[in-house]
PDB file of C-alpha atoms in Angstrom:
ATOM      1  CA  MET T 705      -8.295  -5.889 -50.922  1.00  0.00           C
ATOM      2  CA  ALA T 706      -7.443  -9.374 -49.670  1.00  0.00           C
ATOM      3  CA  ARG T 707      -4.215  -8.030 -48.246  1.00  0.00           C
ATOM      4  CA  LEU T 708      -6.124  -5.277 -46.412  1.00  0.00           C
ATOM      5  CA  LYS T 709      -8.536  -7.814 -44.900  1.00  0.00           C
ATOM      6  CA  ALA T 710      -5.640 -10.051 -43.867  1.00  0.00           C
ATOM      7  CA  SER T 711      -3.793  -7.172 -42.188  1.00  0.00           C
ATOM      8  CA  SER T 712      -7.001  -6.099 -40.435  1.00  0.00           C
ATOM      9  CA  ALA T 713      -7.565  -9.647 -39.178  1.00  0.00           C
ATOM     10  CA  ALA T 714      -3.951  -9.815 -37.960  1.00  0.00           C
ATOM     11  CA  ALA T 715      -4.345  -6.493 -36.143  1.00  0.00           C
ATOM     12  CA  ASP T 716      -7.549  -7.743 -34.492  1.00  0.00           C
ATOM     13  CA  ALA T 717      -5.772 -10.921 -33.407  1.00  0.00           C
ATOM     14  CA  CYS T 718      -2.968  -8.867 -31.812  1.00  0.00           C
ATOM     15  CA  GLU T 719      -5.382  -6.651 -29.839  1.00  0.00           C
ATOM     16  CA  PRO T 720      -5.608  -9.010 -26.813  1.00  0.00           C
ATOM     17  CA  LEU T 721      -1.800  -9.182 -26.743  1.00  0.00           C
ATOM     18  CA  ARG T 722      -1.513  -5.378 -26.699  1.00  0.00           C
ATOM     19  CA  ALA T 723      -4.142  -5.110 -23.959  1.00  0.00           C
ATOM     20  CA  SER T 724      -2.348  -7.782 -21.937  1.00  0.00           C
ATOM     21  CA  SER T 725       0.975  -6.010 -22.408  1.00  0.00           C
ATOM     22  CA  THR T 726      -0.558  -2.694 -21.362  1.00  0.00           C
ATOM     23  CA  ARG T 727      -2.070  -4.278 -18.236  1.00  0.00           C
ATOM     24  CA  ARG T 728       1.311  -5.765 -17.333  1.00  0.00           C
ATOM     25  CA  THR T 729       2.994  -2.395 -17.820  1.00  0.00           C
ATOM     26  CA  VAL T 730       0.413  -0.662 -15.607  1.00  0.00           C
ATOM     27  CA  TRP T 731       0.688  -3.441 -13.011  1.00  0.00           C
ATOM     28  CA  SER T 732       4.491  -3.202 -13.022  1.00  0.00           C
ATOM     29  CA  ARG T 733       4.423   0.580 -12.695  1.00  0.00           C
ATOM     30  CA  GLU T 734       1.880   0.425  -9.861  1.00  0.00           C
ATOM     31  CA  VAL T 735       3.807  -2.246  -7.981  1.00  0.00           C
ATOM     32  CA  GLY T 736       7.067  -0.319  -8.463  1.00  0.00           C
ATOM     33  CA  TRP T 737       5.665   2.926  -7.095  1.00  0.00           C
ATOM     34  CA  PHE T 738       3.838   1.128  -4.289  1.00  0.00           C
ATOM     35  CA  VAL T 739       7.022  -0.646  -3.211  1.00  0.00           C
ATOM     36  CA  ALA T 740       9.076   2.557  -3.338  1.00  0.00           C
ATOM     37  CA  ILE T 741       6.477   4.516  -1.367  1.00  0.00           C
ATOM     38  CA  GLY T 742       6.089   1.585   1.016  1.00  0.00           C
ATOM     39  CA  ILE T 743       9.808   1.435   1.735  1.00  0.00           C
ATOM     40  CA  VAL T 744       9.974   5.156   2.467  1.00  0.00           C
ATOM     41  CA  SER T 745       6.810   4.932   4.601  1.00  0.00           C
ATOM     42  CA  THR T 746       8.055   1.916   6.545  1.00  0.00           C
ATOM     43  CA  VAL T 747      11.364   3.613   7.284  1.00  0.00           C
ATOM     44  CA  GLY T 748       9.537   6.806   8.257  1.00  0.00           C
ATOM     45  CA  GLN T 749       7.125   4.941  10.503  1.00  0.00           C
ATOM     46  CA  ALA T 750       9.936   2.951  12.118  1.00  0.00           C
ATOM     47  CA  LEU T 751      11.932   6.114  12.848  1.00  0.00           C
ATOM     48  CA  LEU T 752       8.918   7.973  14.189  1.00  0.00           C
ATOM     49  CA  TYR T 753       7.890   4.942  16.286  1.00  0.00           C
ATOM     50  CA  TRP T 754      11.403   4.595  17.660  1.00  0.00           C
ATOM     51  CA  ALA T 755      11.505   8.274  18.603  1.00  0.00           C
ATOM     52  CA  LEU T 756       8.026   8.258  20.172  1.00  0.00           C
ATOM     53  CA  ARG T 757       8.780   5.018  21.992  1.00  0.00           C
ATOM     54  CA  LEU T 758      11.270   6.897  24.151  1.00  0.00           C
ATOM     55  CA  TRP T 759       8.329   8.612  25.905  1.00  0.00           C
ATOM     56  CA  TRP T 760       5.220   6.599  25.075  1.00  0.00           C
ATOM     57  CA  PRO T 761       4.095   2.983  25.453  1.00  0.00           C
ATOM     58  CA  PRO T 762       4.224   0.746  22.334  1.00  0.00           C
ATOM     59  CA  ALA T 763       0.532   0.985  21.380  1.00  0.00           C
ATOM     60  CA  ALA T 764       0.456   4.797  21.571  1.00  0.00           C
ATOM     61  CA  ALA T 765       3.719   5.204  19.666  1.00  0.00           C
ATOM     62  CA  ASN T 766       2.455   2.819  17.000  1.00  0.00           C
ATOM     63  CA  LEU T 767      -0.897   4.622  16.725  1.00  0.00           C
ATOM     64  CA  VAL T 768       0.640   8.039  16.151  1.00  0.00           C
ATOM     65  CA  SER T 769       3.420   6.850  13.839  1.00  0.00           C
ATOM     66  CA  LEU T 770       1.022   4.720  11.800  1.00  0.00           C
ATOM     67  CA  LEU T 771      -1.575   7.491  11.562  1.00  0.00           C
ATOM     68  CA  VAL T 772       0.918  10.092  10.363  1.00  0.00           C
ATOM     69  CA  LEU T 773       2.551   7.779   7.839  1.00  0.00           C
ATOM     70  CA  THR T 774      -0.751   6.326   6.585  1.00  0.00           C
ATOM     71  CA  VAL T 775      -2.004   9.774   5.619  1.00  0.00           C
ATOM     72  CA  LEU T 776       1.267  10.571   3.834  1.00  0.00           C
ATOM     73  CA  ASN T 777       1.425   7.098   2.236  1.00  0.00           C
ATOM     74  CA  THR T 778      -2.166   7.253   0.968  1.00  0.00           C
ATOM     75  CA  GLU T 779      -1.647  10.646  -0.610  1.00  0.00           C
ATOM     76  CA  ALA T 780       1.611   9.559  -2.245  1.00  0.00           C
ATOM     77  CA  ASN T 781      -0.071   6.429  -3.615  1.00  0.00           C
ATOM     78  CA  ARG T 782      -3.045   8.456  -4.855  1.00  0.00           C
ATOM     79  CA  ARG T 783      -0.757  10.860  -6.706  1.00  0.00           C
ATOM     80  CA  LEU T 784       1.908   8.430  -7.970  1.00  0.00           C
ATOM     81  CA  THR T 785       0.863   4.780  -7.848  1.00  0.00           C
ATOM     82  CA  PHE T 786      -2.785   5.076  -8.852  1.00  0.00           C
ATOM     83  CA  ARG T 787      -2.552   8.458 -10.563  1.00  0.00           C
ATOM     84  CA  HIS T 788      -4.931   7.546 -13.393  1.00  0.00           C
ATOM     85  CA  ALA T 789      -7.676   6.321 -11.060  1.00  0.00           C
ATOM     86  CA  ALA T 790     -10.874   8.286 -10.736  1.00  0.00           C
ATOM     87  CA  ALA T 791     -10.818   8.199  -6.926  1.00  0.00           C
ATOM     88  CA  GLY T 792     -10.487  11.601  -5.346  1.00  0.00           C
ATOM     89  CA  PRO T 793      -8.763  12.455  -2.075  1.00  0.00           C
ATOM     90  CA  ALA T 794     -11.870  11.864   0.067  1.00  0.00           C
ATOM     91  CA  ARG T 795     -12.500   8.370  -1.305  1.00  0.00           C
ATOM     92  CA  ALA T 796      -8.813   7.492  -1.108  1.00  0.00           C
ATOM     93  CA  HIS T 797      -8.414   8.558   2.509  1.00  0.00           C
ATOM     94  CA  LEU T 798     -11.747   7.081   3.637  1.00  0.00           C
ATOM     95  CA  GLY T 799     -10.881   3.770   1.992  1.00  0.00           C
ATOM     96  CA  ALA T 800      -7.461   3.844   3.557  1.00  0.00           C
ATOM     97  CA  GLY T 801      -9.065   4.540   6.952  1.00  0.00           C
ATOM     98  CA  GLY T 802     -10.388   1.000   7.218  1.00  0.00           C
ATOM     99  CA  LEU T 803      -7.010  -0.315   6.160  1.00  0.00           C
ATOM    100  CA  PHE T 804      -5.421   1.901   8.793  1.00  0.00           C
ATOM    101  CA  LEU T 805      -7.547   0.288  11.485  1.00  0.00           C
ATOM    102  CA  LEU T 806      -6.648  -3.204  10.270  1.00  0.00           C
ATOM    103  CA  GLY T 807      -2.963  -2.265  10.089  1.00  0.00           C
ATOM    104  CA  TYR T 808      -2.989  -0.715  13.541  1.00  0.00           C
ATOM    105  CA  LEU T 809      -4.634  -3.725  15.153  1.00  0.00           C
ATOM    106  CA  PHE T 810      -2.319  -6.163  13.414  1.00  0.00           C
ATOM    107  CA  THR T 811       0.936  -4.267  14.024  1.00  0.00           C
ATOM    108  CA  SER T 812       0.071  -3.323  17.610  1.00  0.00           C
ATOM    109  CA  GLY T 813      -0.909  -6.895  18.342  1.00  0.00           C
ATOM    110  CA  ALA T 814       2.430  -8.111  17.010  1.00  0.00           C
ATOM    111  CA  VAL T 815       4.432  -5.552  19.008  1.00  0.00           C
ATOM    112  CA  LEU T 816       2.480  -6.197  22.209  1.00  0.00           C
ATOM    113  CA  TRP T 817       2.817  -9.961  21.766  1.00  0.00           C
ATOM    114  CA  PHE T 818       6.563  -9.517  21.190  1.00  0.00           C
ATOM    115  CA  LYS T 819       6.826  -7.290  24.271  1.00  0.00           C
ATOM    116  CA  HIS T 820       5.016  -9.985  26.289  1.00  0.00           C
ATOM    117  CA  ALA T 821       7.227 -12.771  24.909  1.00  0.00           C
ATOM    118  CA  GLU T 822      10.455 -10.751  25.318  1.00  0.00           C
ATOM    119  CA  PRO T 823       9.895  -8.301  28.209  1.00  0.00           C
ATOM    120  CA  GLY T 824      13.445  -6.984  28.106  1.00  0.00           C
ATOM    121  CA  ALA T 825      13.439  -6.300  24.370  1.00  0.00           C
ATOM    122  CA  SER T 826      14.762  -2.942  23.242  1.00  0.00           C
ATOM    123  CA  PRO T 827      12.749  -0.396  21.268  1.00  0.00           C
ATOM    124  CA  ALA T 828      15.009  -1.268  18.313  1.00  0.00           C
ATOM    125  CA  ALA T 829      13.888  -4.909  18.480  1.00  0.00           C
ATOM    126  CA  GLU T 830      10.253  -3.782  18.747  1.00  0.00           C
ATOM    127  CA  THR T 831      10.824  -1.602  15.707  1.00  0.00           C
ATOM    128  CA  GLY T 832      12.061  -4.632  13.772  1.00  0.00           C
ATOM    129  CA  VAL T 833       8.903  -6.556  14.653  1.00  0.00           C
ATOM    130  CA  LEU T 834       6.841  -3.538  13.675  1.00  0.00           C
ATOM    131  CA  ALA T 835       8.569  -3.257  10.290  1.00  0.00           C
ATOM    132  CA  ALA T 836       8.189  -6.977   9.532  1.00  0.00           C
ATOM    133  CA  THR T 837       4.519  -6.941  10.460  1.00  0.00           C
ATOM    134  CA  SER T 838       3.974  -3.812   8.390  1.00  0.00           C
ATOM    135  CA  LEU T 839       5.285  -5.671   5.360  1.00  0.00           C
ATOM    136  CA  ALA T 840       2.506  -8.257   5.652  1.00  0.00           C
ATOM    137  CA  VAL T 841      -0.102  -5.523   6.096  1.00  0.00           C
ATOM    138  CA  THR T 842       1.290  -3.735   3.035  1.00  0.00           C
ATOM    139  CA  VAL T 843       0.567  -6.652   0.721  1.00  0.00           C
ATOM    140  CA  VAL T 844      -3.069  -6.675   1.829  1.00  0.00           C
ATOM    141  CA  ARG T 845      -3.188  -2.880   1.564  1.00  0.00           C
ATOM    142  CA  PHE T 846      -1.991  -2.887  -2.061  1.00  0.00           C
ATOM    143  CA  VAL T 847      -4.580  -5.435  -3.143  1.00  0.00           C
ATOM    144  CA  VAL T 848      -7.444  -3.625  -1.417  1.00  0.00           C
ATOM    145  CA  LEU T 849      -6.363  -0.184  -2.629  1.00  0.00           C
ATOM    146  CA  ARG T 850      -5.925  -1.398  -6.205  1.00  0.00           C
ATOM    147  CA  LEU T 851      -9.171  -3.321  -6.418  1.00  0.00           C
ATOM    148  CA  ALA T 852     -11.607  -1.529  -4.122  1.00  0.00           C
ATOM    149  CA  VAL T 853     -10.430   2.025  -3.516  1.00  0.00           C
ATOM    150  CA  PHE T 854      -8.694   3.077  -6.728  1.00  0.00           C
ATOM    151  CA  GLY T 855     -10.181   0.499  -9.077  1.00  0.00           C
ATOM    152  CA  SER T 856     -12.608   1.806 -11.640  1.00  0.00           C
ATOM    153  CA  PRO T 857     -16.150   0.397 -11.594  1.00  0.00           C
ATOM    154  CA  ALA T 858     -15.319  -1.400 -14.863  1.00  0.00           C
ATOM    155  CA  ARG T 859     -12.150  -2.900 -13.324  1.00  0.00           C
ATOM    156  CA  ARG T 860     -14.071  -4.059 -10.241  1.00  0.00           C
ATOM    157  CA  ARG T 861     -16.697  -5.841 -12.398  1.00  0.00           C
ATOM    158  CA  ARG T 862     -14.036  -7.875 -14.210  1.00  0.00           C
TER     159      ARG T 862
END
């Protein structure tokens, strides 16, 4: 009986370690998928921007490329990164809409500032600025998506 109580106490003491390990595993999986999807999305946005930039001004090319890739990125993250979250497609895409606006303003501002600072810059150079700025926006996007959009009410209270 004493041995049973001791093993039960040991199991109870290990419970926080298991929960911590599980959280780290989930965090690692989410970050891994988010990074992979983000890389594909950034490349896709850069290519689409570069192509559209041949005919359109920077802000318009950025708007269309960002809009198309944000919808695809949000759906991929909903299905792969945060697949166990209770958020449905409507909540995911509405939540990502605000992030889209923030991302558009930030990336367009960076490209327009770069275009002002370097008037003779090529679309390829603009694309590099766009990709670098998108990286900063992506970090903010992950945190907001994880905590506010796809986080469970219990996770948000913690």
